[in-house]
PDB file of N, CA and C in Angstrom:
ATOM      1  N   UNK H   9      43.141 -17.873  38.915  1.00  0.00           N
ATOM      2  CA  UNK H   9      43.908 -18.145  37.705  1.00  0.00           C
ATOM      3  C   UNK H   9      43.581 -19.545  37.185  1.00  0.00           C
ATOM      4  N   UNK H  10      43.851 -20.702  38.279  1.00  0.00           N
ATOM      5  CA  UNK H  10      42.993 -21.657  37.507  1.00  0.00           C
ATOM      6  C   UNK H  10      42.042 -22.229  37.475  1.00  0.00           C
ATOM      7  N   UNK H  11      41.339 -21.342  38.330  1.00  0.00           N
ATOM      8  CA  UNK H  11      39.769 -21.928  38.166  1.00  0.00           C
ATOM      9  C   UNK H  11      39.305 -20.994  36.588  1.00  0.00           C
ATOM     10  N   UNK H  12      40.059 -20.395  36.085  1.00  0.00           N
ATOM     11  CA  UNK H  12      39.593 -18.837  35.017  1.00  0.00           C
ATOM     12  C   UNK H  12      40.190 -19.795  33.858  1.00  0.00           C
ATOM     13  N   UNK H  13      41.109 -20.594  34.071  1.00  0.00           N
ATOM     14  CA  UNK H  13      41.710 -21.799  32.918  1.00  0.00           C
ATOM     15  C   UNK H  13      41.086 -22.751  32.954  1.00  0.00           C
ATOM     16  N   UNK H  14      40.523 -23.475  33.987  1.00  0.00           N
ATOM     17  CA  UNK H  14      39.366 -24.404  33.847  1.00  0.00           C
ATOM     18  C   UNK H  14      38.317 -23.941  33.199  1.00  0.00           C
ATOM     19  N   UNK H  15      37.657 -23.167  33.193  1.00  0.00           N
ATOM     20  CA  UNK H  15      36.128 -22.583  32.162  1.00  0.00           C
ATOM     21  C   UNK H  15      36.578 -22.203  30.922  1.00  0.00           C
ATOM     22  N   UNK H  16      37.908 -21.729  30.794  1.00  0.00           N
ATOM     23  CA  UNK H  16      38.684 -21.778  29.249  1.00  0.00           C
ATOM     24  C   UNK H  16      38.343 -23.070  28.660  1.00  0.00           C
ATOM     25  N   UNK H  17      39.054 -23.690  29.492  1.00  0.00           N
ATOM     26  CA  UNK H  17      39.180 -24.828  28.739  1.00  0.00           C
ATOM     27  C   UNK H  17      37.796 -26.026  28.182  1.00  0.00           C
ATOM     28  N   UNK H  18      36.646 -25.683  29.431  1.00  0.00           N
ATOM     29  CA  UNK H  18      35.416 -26.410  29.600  1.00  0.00           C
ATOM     30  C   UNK H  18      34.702 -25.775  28.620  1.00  0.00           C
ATOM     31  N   UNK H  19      35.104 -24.366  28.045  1.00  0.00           N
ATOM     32  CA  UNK H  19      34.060 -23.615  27.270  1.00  0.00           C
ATOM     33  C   UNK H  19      34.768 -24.235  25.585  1.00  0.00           C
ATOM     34  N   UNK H  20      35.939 -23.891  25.399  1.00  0.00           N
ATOM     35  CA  UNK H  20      36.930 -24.676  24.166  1.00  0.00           C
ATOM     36  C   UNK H  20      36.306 -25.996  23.926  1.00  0.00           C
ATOM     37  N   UNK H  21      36.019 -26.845  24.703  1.00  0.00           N
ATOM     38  CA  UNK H  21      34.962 -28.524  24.466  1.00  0.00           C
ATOM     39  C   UNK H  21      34.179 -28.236  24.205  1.00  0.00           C
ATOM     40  N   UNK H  22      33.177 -27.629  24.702  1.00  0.00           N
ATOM     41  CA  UNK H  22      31.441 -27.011  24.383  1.00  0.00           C
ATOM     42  C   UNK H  22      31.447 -26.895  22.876  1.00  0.00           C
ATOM     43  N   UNK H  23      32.763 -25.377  22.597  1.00  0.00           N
ATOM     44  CA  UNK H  23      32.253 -24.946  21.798  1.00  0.00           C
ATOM     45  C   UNK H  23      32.952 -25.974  19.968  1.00  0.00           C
ATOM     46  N   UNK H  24      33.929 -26.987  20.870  1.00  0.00           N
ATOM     47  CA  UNK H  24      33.725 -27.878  19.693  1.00  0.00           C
ATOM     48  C   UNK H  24      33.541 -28.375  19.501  1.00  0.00           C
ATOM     49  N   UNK H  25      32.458 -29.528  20.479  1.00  0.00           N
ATOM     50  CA  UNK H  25      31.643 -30.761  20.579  1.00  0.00           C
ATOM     51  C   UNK H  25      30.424 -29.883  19.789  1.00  0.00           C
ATOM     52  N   UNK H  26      29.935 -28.602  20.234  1.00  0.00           N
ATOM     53  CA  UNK H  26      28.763 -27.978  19.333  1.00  0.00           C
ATOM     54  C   UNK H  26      29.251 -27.726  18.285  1.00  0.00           C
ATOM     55  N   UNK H  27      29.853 -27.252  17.659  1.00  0.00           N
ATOM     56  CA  UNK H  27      30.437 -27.373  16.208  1.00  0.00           C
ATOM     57  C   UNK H  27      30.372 -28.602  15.526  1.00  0.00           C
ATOM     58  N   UNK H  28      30.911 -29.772  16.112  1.00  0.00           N
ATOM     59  CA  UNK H  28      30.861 -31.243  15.368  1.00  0.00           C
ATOM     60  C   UNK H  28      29.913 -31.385  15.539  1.00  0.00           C
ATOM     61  N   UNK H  29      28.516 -31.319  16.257  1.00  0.00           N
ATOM     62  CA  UNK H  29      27.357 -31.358  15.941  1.00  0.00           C
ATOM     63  C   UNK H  29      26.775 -31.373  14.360  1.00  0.00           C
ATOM     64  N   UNK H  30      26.872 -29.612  15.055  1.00  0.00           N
ATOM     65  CA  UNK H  30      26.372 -28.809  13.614  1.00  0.00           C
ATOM     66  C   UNK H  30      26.662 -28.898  12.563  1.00  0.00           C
ATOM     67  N   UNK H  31      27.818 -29.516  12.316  1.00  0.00           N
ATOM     68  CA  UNK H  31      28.514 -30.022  11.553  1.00  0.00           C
ATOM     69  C   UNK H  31      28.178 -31.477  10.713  1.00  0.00           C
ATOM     70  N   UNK H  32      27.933 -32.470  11.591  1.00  0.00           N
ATOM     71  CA  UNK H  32      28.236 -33.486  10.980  1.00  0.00           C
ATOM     72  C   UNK H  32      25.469 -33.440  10.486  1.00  0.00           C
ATOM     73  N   UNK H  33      25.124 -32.665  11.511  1.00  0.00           N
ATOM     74  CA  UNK H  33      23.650 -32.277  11.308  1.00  0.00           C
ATOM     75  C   UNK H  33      23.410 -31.348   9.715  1.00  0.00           C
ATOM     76  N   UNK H  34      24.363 -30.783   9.209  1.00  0.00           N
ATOM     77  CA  UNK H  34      24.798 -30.466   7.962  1.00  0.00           C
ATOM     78  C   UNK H  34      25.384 -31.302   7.430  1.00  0.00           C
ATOM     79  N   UNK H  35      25.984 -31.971   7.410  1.00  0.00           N
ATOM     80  CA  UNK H  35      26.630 -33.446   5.881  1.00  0.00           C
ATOM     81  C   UNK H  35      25.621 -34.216   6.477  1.00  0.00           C
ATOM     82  N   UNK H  36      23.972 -34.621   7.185  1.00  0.00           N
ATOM     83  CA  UNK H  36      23.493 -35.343   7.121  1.00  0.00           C
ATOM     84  C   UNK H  36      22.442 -34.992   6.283  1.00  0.00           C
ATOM     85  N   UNK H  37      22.098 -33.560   6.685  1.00  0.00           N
ATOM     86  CA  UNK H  37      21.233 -33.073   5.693  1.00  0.00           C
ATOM     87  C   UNK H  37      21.403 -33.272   3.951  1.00  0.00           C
ATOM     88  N   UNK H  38      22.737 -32.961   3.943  1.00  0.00           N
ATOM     89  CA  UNK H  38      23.547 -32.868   2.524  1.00  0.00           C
ATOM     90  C   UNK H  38      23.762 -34.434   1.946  1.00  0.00           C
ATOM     91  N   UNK H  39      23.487 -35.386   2.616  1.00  0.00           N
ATOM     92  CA  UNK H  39      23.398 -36.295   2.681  1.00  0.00           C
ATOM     93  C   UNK H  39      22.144 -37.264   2.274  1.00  0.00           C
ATOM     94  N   UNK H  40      21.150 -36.747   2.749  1.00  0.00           N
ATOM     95  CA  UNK H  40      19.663 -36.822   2.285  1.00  0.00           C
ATOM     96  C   UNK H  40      19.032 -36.571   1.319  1.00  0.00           C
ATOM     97  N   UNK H  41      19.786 -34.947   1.213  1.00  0.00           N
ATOM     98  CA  UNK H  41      19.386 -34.206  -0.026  1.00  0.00           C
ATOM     99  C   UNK H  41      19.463 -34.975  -1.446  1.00  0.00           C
ATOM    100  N   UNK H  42      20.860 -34.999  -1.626  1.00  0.00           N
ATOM    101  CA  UNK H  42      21.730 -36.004  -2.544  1.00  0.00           C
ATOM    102  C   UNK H  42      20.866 -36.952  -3.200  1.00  0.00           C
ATOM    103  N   UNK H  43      20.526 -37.620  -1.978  1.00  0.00           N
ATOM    104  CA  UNK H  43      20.057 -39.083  -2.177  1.00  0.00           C
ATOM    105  C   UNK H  43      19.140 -39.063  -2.759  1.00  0.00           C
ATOM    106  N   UNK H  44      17.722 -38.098  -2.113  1.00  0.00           N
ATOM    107  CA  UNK H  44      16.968 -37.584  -2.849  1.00  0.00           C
ATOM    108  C   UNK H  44      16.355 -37.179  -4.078  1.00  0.00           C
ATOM    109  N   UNK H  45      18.019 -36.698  -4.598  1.00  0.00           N
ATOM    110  CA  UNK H  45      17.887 -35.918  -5.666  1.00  0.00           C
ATOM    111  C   UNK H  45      18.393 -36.893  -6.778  1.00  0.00           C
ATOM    112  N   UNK H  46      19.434 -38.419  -6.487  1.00  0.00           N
ATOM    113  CA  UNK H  46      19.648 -39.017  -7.176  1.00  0.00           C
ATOM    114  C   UNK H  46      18.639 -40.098  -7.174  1.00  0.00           C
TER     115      UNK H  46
END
């Protein structure tokens, strides 16, 4: 039970430390673009 709540919880970080990634790797792009374009 809590070793099955520990990987809950270790997988919940993963999957939103990889999100803020992808995230902030998109407004950098969008970011470039912009600049680019102005």
């Amino acid at each position: 039970m809590f070793a099955g709540f520990y990987w809950f919880i270790k997988g919940l970080i993963y999957s939103l430390l990889l999100g803020l990634i992808v995230w902030c790797h998109q407004y950098c792009i969008g970011l470039s673009y912009s600049s680019i374009n102005i």
